[in-house]
Coordinates of C-alpha atoms and ligand atoms in Angstrom, one line a residue:
X1 CA 19.4 -2.7 24.8
X2 CA 20.3 -5.8 23.6
X3 CA 22.5 -5.3 19.9
X4 CA 20.5 -8.9 18.9
X5 CA 16.5 -8.3 19.3
X6 CA 13.9 -5.2 20.0
X7 CA 12.4 -4.5 23.7
X8 CA 9.2 -5.2 21.8
X9 CA 9.7 -8.7 20.7
X10 CA 10.9 -11.2 17.8
X11 CA 8.9 -12.5 15.0
X12 CA 9.2 -16.9 16.0
X13 CA 10.6 -17.5 12.7
X14 CA 11.7 -16.5 9.3
X15 CA 8.2 -17.4 7.6
X16 CA 6.6 -15.2 10.3
X17 CA 8.7 -12.6 9.3
X18 CA 7.5 -13.5 5.7
X19 CA 3.7 -13.7 6.7
X20 CA 3.5 -10.4 8.3
X21 CA 5.4 -8.4 6.1
X22 CA 3.8 -9.6 3.2
X23 CA 0.4 -8.9 5.0
X24 CA 1.6 -5.2 5.4
X25 CA 2.5 -5.2 1.8
X26 CA -0.7 -7.3 0.7
X27 CA -4.0 -4.8 1.0
X28 CA -6.0 -2.4 -0.2
X29 CA -3.0 -1.5 -2.6
X30 CA -3.1 -4.6 -4.3
X31 CA -7.0 -5.9 -4.8
X32 CA -8.9 -2.1 -4.2
X33 CA -6.3 0.8 -5.9
X34 CA -4.1 -1.2 -8.1
X35 CA -7.2 -2.2 -10.8
X36 CA -8.3 1.5 -10.2
X37 CA -5.2 3.3 -10.7
X38 CA -4.2 1.2 -13.7
X39 CA -7.8 1.8 -15.2
X40 CA -7.5 5.9 -14.7
X41 CA -4.2 5.7 -16.8
X42 CA -5.0 3.7 -19.9
X43 CA -3.9 0.1 -18.5
X44 CA -1.1 -1.8 -20.6
X45 CA 2.2 0.3 -20.3
X46 CA 1.2 2.0 -16.8
X47 CA 1.0 -1.7 -15.6
X48 CA 4.5 -2.6 -17.7
X49 CA 6.2 0.9 -16.1
X50 CA 4.8 -0.2 -12.3
X51 CA 6.6 -4.2 -12.8
X52 CA 9.8 -1.9 -13.9
X53 CA 9.7 0.0 -10.3
X54 CA 8.7 -2.9 -8.2
X55 CA 12.0 -4.8 -10.1
X56 CA 14.2 -1.6 -9.8
X57 CA 13.6 0.0 -7.4
X58 CA 11.0 -1.3 -5.0
X59 CA 12.8 -4.7 -4.5
X60 CA 16.5 -2.8 -3.7
X61 CA 14.4 -1.1 -1.3
X62 CA 12.7 -3.1 0.6
X63 CA 16.3 -5.2 1.3
X64 CA 17.7 -1.6 2.4
X65 CA 14.6 -1.3 5.0
X66 CA 14.9 -4.2 6.2
X67 CA 18.2 -4.6 6.5
X68 CA 17.9 -0.5 8.6
X69 CA 16.0 -2.3 10.5
X70 CA 17.4 -5.5 11.5
X71 CA 20.5 -3.5 12.5
X72 CA 18.9 -0.9 14.1
X73 CA 16.4 -2.8 16.5
X74 CA 14.5 0.1 17.5
X75 CA 11.4 2.4 16.0
X76 CA 12.3 4.2 12.8
X77 CA 12.8 7.5 14.4
X78 CA 15.6 5.5 16.6
X79 CA 17.2 3.1 14.0
X80 CA 18.0 5.8 11.8
X81 CA 19.2 8.1 15.0
X82 CA 21.2 5.3 16.1
X83 CA 22.6 4.6 13.0
X84 CA 24.0 7.6 11.5
X85 CA 25.9 7.8 14.7
X86 CA 27.7 4.1 14.4
X87 CA 28.0 5.4 10.5
X88 CA 29.5 8.9 10.8
X89 CA 26.3 10.5 8.9
X90 CA 24.3 13.3 9.9
X91 CA 22.0 13.0 13.1
X92 CA 19.5 14.5 10.8
X93 CA 19.0 11.1 9.1
X94 CA 16.1 10.6 12.4
X95 CA 14.1 13.2 10.2
X96 CA 13.3 10.3 8.0
X97 CA 11.9 8.4 10.5
X98 CA 9.5 11.6 11.5
X99 CA 8.4 11.6 8.1
X100 CA 7.6 7.7 8.0
X101 CA 5.3 8.5 10.9
X102 CA 3.9 11.1 9.5
X103 CA 3.1 9.5 6.4
X104 CA 2.2 6.5 8.1
X105 CA -0.7 8.5 10.4
X106 CA -1.8 10.3 6.8
X107 CA -2.4 7.0 4.9
X108 CA -4.3 5.2 7.3
X109 CA -6.3 8.3 7.7
X110 CA -8.1 7.2 4.2
X111 CA -7.0 3.9 4.0
X112 CA -9.2 3.0 7.2
X113 CA -11.9 5.2 5.4
X114 CA -11.8 2.5 2.4
X115 CA -11.3 -0.7 4.2
X116 CA -14.5 1.0 6.3
X117 CA -16.3 0.3 2.3
X118 CA -15.2 -3.0 2.3
X119 CA -16.5 -3.9 6.1
X120 CA -20.0 -2.4 4.9
X121 CA -19.9 -4.6 1.7
X122 CA -19.4 -7.1 4.2
X123 CA -22.6 -6.8 5.8
X124 CA -24.4 -6.3 2.3
X125 CA -22.9 -9.4 0.9
X126 CA -23.9 -11.6 4.0
X127 CA -27.4 -9.8 4.0
X128 CA -27.8 -10.9 0.5
X129 CA -28.5 -7.7 -1.1
X130 CA -26.6 -8.2 -4.1
X131 CA -28.2 -11.4 -5.3
X132 CA -29.4 -11.1 -9.0
X133 CA -28.2 -7.2 -8.8
X134 CA -27.2 -5.4 -11.9
X135 CA -24.4 -3.1 -12.8
X136 CA -26.8 -0.3 -12.4
X137 CA -28.2 -1.5 -9.0
X138 CA -24.5 -2.3 -7.5
X139 CA -23.8 1.3 -8.6
X140 CA -25.9 2.8 -6.9
X141 CA -25.3 0.7 -3.5
X142 CA -22.2 1.9 -3.8
X143 CA -22.8 5.6 -4.1
X144 CA -25.9 5.5 -1.6
X145 CA -22.9 4.5 0.9
X146 CA -20.3 7.1 0.5
X147 CA -23.3 9.4 0.2
X148 CA -23.9 8.9 3.7
X149 CA -21.4 10.3 5.9
X150 CA -22.7 8.9 9.2
X151 CA -22.7 5.5 7.5
X152 CA -18.9 5.9 6.7
X153 CA -17.9 7.5 9.8
X154 CA -19.6 4.2 11.5
X155 CA -17.2 2.2 9.9
X156 CA -14.9 4.1 9.6
X157 CA -14.7 4.4 13.5
X158 CA -15.3 0.6 14.0
X159 CA -11.9 0.1 11.4
X160 CA -9.9 2.0 14.1
X161 CA -10.9 0.3 16.7
X162 CA -9.8 -2.9 15.1
X163 CA -6.3 -1.7 14.2
X164 CA -6.0 -0.4 17.7
X165 CA -6.8 -3.5 19.4
X166 CA -4.3 -5.9 17.0
X167 CA -1.6 -3.1 17.7
X168 CA -2.4 -3.0 21.6
X169 CA -1.6 -6.6 21.6
X170 CA 1.9 -6.6 20.3
X171 CA 4.4 -8.4 17.5
X172 CA 3.2 -12.1 18.2
X173 CA -0.1 -12.2 19.8
X174 CA -2.0 -10.0 18.0
X175 CA 0.1 -9.9 14.3
X176 CA 1.1 -12.9 14.0
X177 CA -1.9 -15.0 14.9
X178 CA -4.2 -13.3 11.6
X179 CA -1.7 -13.7 8.5
X180 CA -1.2 -17.2 9.4
X181 CA -4.5 -18.3 7.4
X182 CA -6.1 -15.4 5.9
X183 CA -3.5 -14.7 3.4
X184 CA -3.8 -18.2 1.2
X185 CA -7.2 -17.9 2.0
X186 CA -7.3 -14.5 0.1
X187 CA -5.1 -16.1 -2.7
X188 CA -7.4 -18.9 -3.3
X189 CA -10.2 -16.4 -3.6
X190 CA -9.1 -14.2 -5.6
X191 CA -8.1 -17.4 -8.5
X192 CA -12.0 -18.4 -8.1
X193 CA -12.8 -14.8 -9.3
X194 CA -9.9 -15.0 -12.1
X195 CA -11.7 -18.6 -13.2
X196 CA -15.7 -16.8 -13.2
X197 CA -14.6 -13.6 -14.9
X198 CA -12.7 -16.2 -17.7
X199 CA -16.4 -17.9 -17.7
X200 CA -18.1 -15.3 -17.4
X201 CA -16.3 -11.8 -17.9
X202 CA -14.7 -10.8 -21.6
X203 CA -11.6 -12.0 -20.3
X204 CA -10.0 -10.9 -23.5
X205 CA -10.7 -7.3 -23.4
X206 CA -9.5 -7.4 -20.1
X207 CA -6.5 -8.9 -20.2
X208 CA -5.5 -7.1 -23.4
X209 CA -6.3 -3.7 -21.4
X210 CA -4.0 -4.9 -18.8
X211 CA -1.3 -6.1 -20.3
X212 CA -1.3 -4.9 -23.8
X213 CA 1.3 -1.6 -23.6
X214 CA 0.0 1.4 -25.2
X215 CA 2.8 3.5 -24.7
X216 CA 1.2 7.1 -25.6
X217 CA -0.5 6.8 -22.8
X218 CA 2.3 7.1 -20.4
X219 CA 2.9 10.1 -21.4
X220 CA 0.0 11.8 -23.1
X221 CA -3.5 12.0 -22.1
X222 CA -6.2 12.0 -24.8
X223 CA -9.8 13.1 -25.2
X224 CA -12.4 13.2 -28.2
X225 CA -14.4 16.3 -28.1
X226 CA -16.8 16.9 -30.3
X227 CA -14.8 14.4 -33.1
X228 CA -11.6 16.5 -32.1
X229 CA -8.8 14.1 -31.0
X230 CA -7.0 16.5 -28.0
X231 CA -3.8 15.6 -26.7
X232 CA -1.8 17.0 -23.5
X233 CA 1.6 15.4 -22.3
X234 CA 1.5 14.6 -18.8
X235 CA 3.9 13.2 -16.2
X236 CA 1.3 11.6 -13.9
X237 CA 0.9 8.3 -14.7
X238 CA 4.6 8.0 -14.4
X239 CA 4.1 9.0 -10.5
X240 CA 1.3 7.6 -10.0
X241 CA 2.9 3.8 -11.3
X242 CA 6.1 4.5 -9.1
X243 CA 4.0 5.7 -6.3
X244 CA 2.3 3.2 -6.3
X245 CA 5.3 0.3 -6.6
X246 CA 6.2 2.3 -3.0
X247 CA 2.5 2.1 -1.7
X248 CA 2.3 -1.8 -2.4
X249 CA 5.2 -2.9 -1.1
X250 CA 4.6 -0.5 2.0
X251 CA 7.4 1.4 1.3
X252 CA 9.5 4.5 2.5
X253 CA 7.7 4.9 5.4
X254 CA 9.2 2.8 8.2
X255 CA 6.7 0.5 8.0
X256 CA 8.7 -2.9 6.3
X257 CA 11.8 -1.2 8.9
X258 CA 10.1 -1.7 11.6
X259 CA 8.9 -5.2 11.0
X260 CA 12.9 -5.8 9.7
X261 CA 13.5 -4.7 13.4
X262 CA 12.0 -7.6 14.9
X263 CA 13.3 -10.0 12.6
X264 CA 15.9 -13.0 13.5
X265 CA 19.3 -12.6 12.9
X266 CA 20.2 -15.8 11.1
X267 CA 17.1 -15.2 8.3
X268 CA 17.9 -14.1 4.5
X269 CA 17.0 -10.6 3.9
X270 CA 17.1 -11.0 0.0
X271 CA 15.6 -14.3 -0.5
X272 CA 12.7 -13.1 2.3
X273 CA 12.2 -10.0 0.2
X274 CA 12.2 -12.1 -3.4
X275 CA 8.8 -13.6 -1.9
X276 CA 7.7 -10.7 -0.4
X277 CA 7.6 -9.0 -3.6
X278 CA 6.6 -11.9 -5.7
X279 CA 3.5 -12.5 -3.9
X280 CA 2.5 -8.8 -3.4
X281 CA 2.7 -8.5 -7.6
X282 CA 0.7 -11.6 -7.8
X283 CA -1.9 -10.7 -5.8
X284 CA -2.4 -7.2 -7.5
X285 CA -2.1 -8.9 -11.2
X286 CA -4.8 -11.7 -10.4
X287 CA -7.5 -8.9 -8.7
X288 CA -6.5 -6.8 -12.6
X289 CA -7.5 -10.1 -14.0
X290 CA -10.5 -10.2 -12.1
X291 CA -11.8 -7.4 -12.0
X292 CA -11.2 -5.8 -15.6
X293 CA -13.0 -8.6 -17.8
X294 CA -16.5 -8.3 -15.4
X295 CA -16.1 -3.9 -16.5
X296 CA -16.1 -4.6 -20.3
X297 CA -18.4 -7.4 -20.0
X298 CA -20.8 -5.2 -18.2
X299 CA -20.2 -2.4 -20.2
X300 CA -18.6 -0.1 -17.2
X301 CA -16.1 2.4 -17.7
X302 CA -12.3 0.8 -16.4
X303 CA -11.5 4.8 -15.5
X304 CA -14.4 5.3 -12.7
X305 CA -11.9 6.2 -10.3
X306 CA -12.2 4.5 -6.7
X307 CA -15.3 2.7 -6.3
X308 CA -13.9 -0.1 -9.3
X309 CA -14.1 -3.0 -7.3
X310 CA -17.3 -2.0 -5.0
X311 CA -19.2 -1.2 -8.4
X312 CA -18.0 -4.8 -10.3
X313 CA -17.1 -7.5 -8.5
X314 CA -20.9 -7.1 -6.8
X315 CA -22.3 -8.1 -10.4
X316 CA -20.1 -10.6 -10.3
X317 CA -21.4 -12.1 -6.6
X318 CA -24.7 -12.1 -7.7
X319 CA -24.6 -13.8 -10.6
X320 CA -22.5 -16.7 -9.7
X321 CA -23.5 -20.0 -8.1
X322 CA -22.5 -20.0 -4.5
X323 CA -22.0 -15.6 -4.6
X324 CA -22.8 -15.2 -1.5
X325 CA -21.1 -17.3 -0.2
X326 CA -18.2 -16.2 -2.2
X327 CA -18.7 -12.5 -1.7
X328 CA -19.1 -12.7 2.0
X329 CA -16.0 -14.0 2.0
X330 CA -14.2 -12.0 -0.2
X331 CA -15.0 -9.1 1.4
X332 CA -14.1 -10.6 5.0
X333 CA -11.2 -11.3 3.3
X334 CA -10.4 -7.9 2.2
X335 CA -11.0 -6.7 5.5
X336 CA -8.5 -8.9 6.8
X337 CA -5.9 -7.5 4.0
X338 CA -6.4 -3.8 5.1
X339 CA -5.7 -4.6 8.4
X340 CA -2.8 -6.7 8.3
X341 CA -1.1 -3.6 5.9
X342 CA -3.1 -1.2 8.5
X343 CA -1.4 -1.8 11.6
X344 CA 1.8 -2.2 10.5
X345 CA 1.1 2.2 9.1
X346 CA 0.8 2.8 12.6
X347 CA 3.5 0.3 14.5
X348 CA 6.3 2.8 13.9
X349 CA 4.6 5.7 15.7
X350 CA 3.8 3.2 18.3
X351 CA 7.1 2.0 18.8
X352 CA 8.6 5.0 18.9
X353 CA 6.2 5.9 21.8
X354 CA 7.0 2.6 23.7
X355 CA 10.6 3.3 23.6
X356 CA 10.7 7.2 24.2
X357 CA 7.6 8.0 26.0
X358 CA 7.9 4.9 28.1
X359 CA 4.4 4.2 27.8
X360 CA 2.5 0.8 27.5
X361 CA 1.7 -0.4 24.0
X362 CA -1.9 -0.1 24.8
X363 CA -1.6 3.6 25.7
X364 CA 0.4 4.0 22.8
X365 CA -2.0 2.4 20.1
X366 CA -4.8 4.6 21.4
X367 CA -3.3 7.8 21.2
X368 CA -2.2 7.1 17.8
X369 CA -5.7 5.5 16.6
X370 CA -7.6 8.1 18.1
X371 CA -5.1 11.0 15.9
X372 CA -5.7 9.1 13.1
X373 CA -9.1 8.6 13.7
X374 CA -9.6 12.2 13.6
X375 CA -7.2 12.7 10.9
X376 CA -9.7 10.4 8.8
X377 CA -12.6 12.8 8.9
X378 CA -11.4 14.6 5.8
X379 CA -11.2 11.5 3.6
X380 CA -14.9 10.6 5.0
X381 CA -16.9 14.1 4.2
X382 CA -14.3 14.1 0.8
X383 CA -17.1 12.1 -0.9
X384 CA -20.1 14.1 0.4
X385 CA -20.5 16.7 2.3
X386 CA -16.8 18.3 0.9
X387 CA -16.7 16.7 -2.2
X388 CA -17.8 20.4 -4.2
X389 CA -15.2 22.3 -5.5
X390 CA -15.6 24.4 -3.1
X391 CA -13.7 22.2 -0.8
X392 CA -11.0 21.3 -3.1
X393 CA -7.6 22.3 -4.1
X394 CA -6.0 21.6 -7.6
X395 CA -9.5 19.8 -8.3
X396 CA -8.9 17.6 -6.1
X397 CA -10.6 16.0 -2.6
X398 CA -9.1 16.0 0.9
X399 CA -9.1 12.0 -0.1
X400 CA -7.6 12.6 -3.6
X401 CA -4.6 15.2 -1.9
X402 CA -3.7 12.7 0.9
X403 CA -3.9 9.6 -1.3
X404 CA -1.6 11.9 -3.9
X405 CA 0.7 13.7 -1.3
X406 CA 1.3 10.5 0.2
X407 CA 2.0 7.3 -2.0
X408 CA 3.3 9.5 -5.0
X409 CA 5.4 11.8 -3.1
X410 CA 5.8 11.5 0.8
X411 CA 6.6 7.7 -0.1
X412 CA 9.1 7.8 -3.1
X413 CA 10.7 10.5 -1.2
X414 CA 11.3 8.9 1.9
X415 CA 12.6 5.9 0.0
X416 CA 15.1 7.6 -2.0
X417 CA 16.4 8.9 1.3
X418 CA 16.5 5.5 2.8
X419 CA 18.4 4.4 -0.6
X420 CA 20.7 6.9 -0.4
X421 CA 21.7 6.1 3.3
X422 CA 21.8 2.4 2.7
X423 CA 24.0 3.1 -0.6
X424 CA 26.1 5.7 0.8
X425 CA 26.2 6.7 4.4
X426 CA 26.4 2.7 5.5
X427 CA 29.8 1.8 4.9
X428 CA 30.0 -1.1 2.6
X429 CA 31.4 -4.0 4.9
X430 CA 28.3 -2.9 7.5
X431 CA 25.9 -3.5 4.6
X432 CA 27.8 -6.3 3.5
X433 CA 27.7 -8.2 6.8
X434 CA 24.0 -7.3 7.6
X435 CA 22.6 -8.8 3.9
X436 CA 25.3 -11.5 4.1
X437 CA 24.1 -12.7 0.5
X438 CA 26.1 -14.2 -2.0
X439 CA 29.1 -12.0 -3.8
X440 CA 27.3 -11.0 -7.0
X441 CA 23.9 -10.1 -5.6
X442 CA 25.7 -8.4 -3.0
X443 CA 27.4 -6.6 -5.9
X444 CA 24.0 -6.3 -8.0
X445 CA 21.9 -4.9 -5.2
X446 CA 24.6 -2.1 -4.0
X447 CA 24.6 -1.1 -8.1
X448 CA 20.4 -0.4 -7.7
X449 CA 20.7 1.3 -4.4
X450 CA 23.4 3.7 -5.0
X451 CA 22.8 4.4 -8.8
X452 CA 19.6 3.0 -10.6
X453 CA 16.9 3.4 -7.5
X454 CA 17.7 7.3 -6.5
X455 CA 18.2 8.1 -10.0
X456 CA 14.9 6.3 -11.7
X457 CA 12.8 8.3 -8.8
X458 CA 14.7 11.6 -9.4
X459 CA 14.0 10.8 -13.1
X460 CA 10.3 10.5 -12.4
X461 CA 10.3 13.1 -10.0
X462 CA 11.3 15.2 -12.6
X463 CA 9.5 14.5 -15.9
X464 CA 6.2 15.5 -13.6
X465 CA 7.8 18.9 -12.1
X466 CA 8.7 19.6 -16.1
X467 CA 4.7 19.2 -17.0
X468 CA 3.7 21.7 -14.1
Ligands
LIG501 N1 1.2 -1.8 0.9 C1 -0.2 -1.3 1.7 C2 -1.4 -2.2 0.5 O1 -1.1 -2.5 -0.4 C3 -0.5 0.1 1.9 C4 0.5 0.5 3.1 C5 1.0 1.3 2.5 C6 0.9 -0.2 4.1 C7 2.7 2.5 3.4 C8 1.9 0.1 5.0 C9 2.9 1.3 4.8 O2 -2.2 -1.4 1.0

């Protein structure tokens, strides 16, 4: 295998790498998940801590992942194995690649079901179902959908087929084309929604919720029961914010590493990563600014959970001029955002199968896709026949458990080990040569990757464990 390119191909330019990695980063995490977890965890302080995690943990680890991928030029499993060898580390580092593959399967299994909701909403907006709909009407449309396992299964299956098709076609033909036009279109439509929320929603209340920090909410969950306010200590908001920093940037499981392995040698890693991280954060904040003004204007609760955008945005589309068109466009773009993320979730596994099992991309994509489809049944049923307590563990459904386990535990742990490898195992001259940064930038990165990022991840974990 050549030192300089991967057997799977290479992005045609640095811009294509940025678009593909941004396509992976920007997804349901930004538009569907960020608003609802910000809502569940009290808003402002949560958002601030999330931004802190992006800056101090996410960006340095993303630089590390791209660097390792580009140096190794293979699937994450084989990259970790070969880098461990050349940097005199233990062969056990390959386990990090395996853990990433497992996390990718589990994440895609529920990601695909939620993407299925978005697909269903494309059909509903095109048909004009939301025209003139009230908050109650929109809510019952959502409930009807998730309570019907057959419909969820059909949409989940369709989305998995879409993923397999693109992954089978490979790096250039499959992935590059889609992201070029769709990313800018998504951004433009989000701006339209924010403008709508500014004129028609409770804009200042929404913004205050999103950006005014109430630090108590990071540590305590308070309820007023019978006129008495009760507060319990909780480590959850912090671990959810940190977990989401990993999730939204696609870190800790090899997706960014495998995309880095297709990056041309001459491109700057630091600059590309900054662009991706800023774009990703911008999309999440815009989504929040579009959604919360609508939540408050319509008397909805910010903490309703995973249905949040599906119960708010249709109200806006239902009443704005041209709403049927904008609504359809929005959900189409949401599907594309999910699609470009989903393919990066299975690319590490597919690349490994092609390298080690000598099979073609198409067969590898089908094998992985069918496995993930099957695991996805757990999430499909979480919203209907398995929603009852009999099917819950720690008060969580299969979907809740998968989400919690992957975002809040597997990705941060994966990221922690990536940081330790890049900062402590990899020799300084190797990382300095691969990153080719200005000396002071490299110096800052090295402090962040060796000390700040690992310690912050460990601290947030310990804080949560103490609460148990
Ligand atoms: N970053 C994607 C999103 O925000 C999800 C994702 C996680 C993709 C991990 C790849 C790897 O939707």
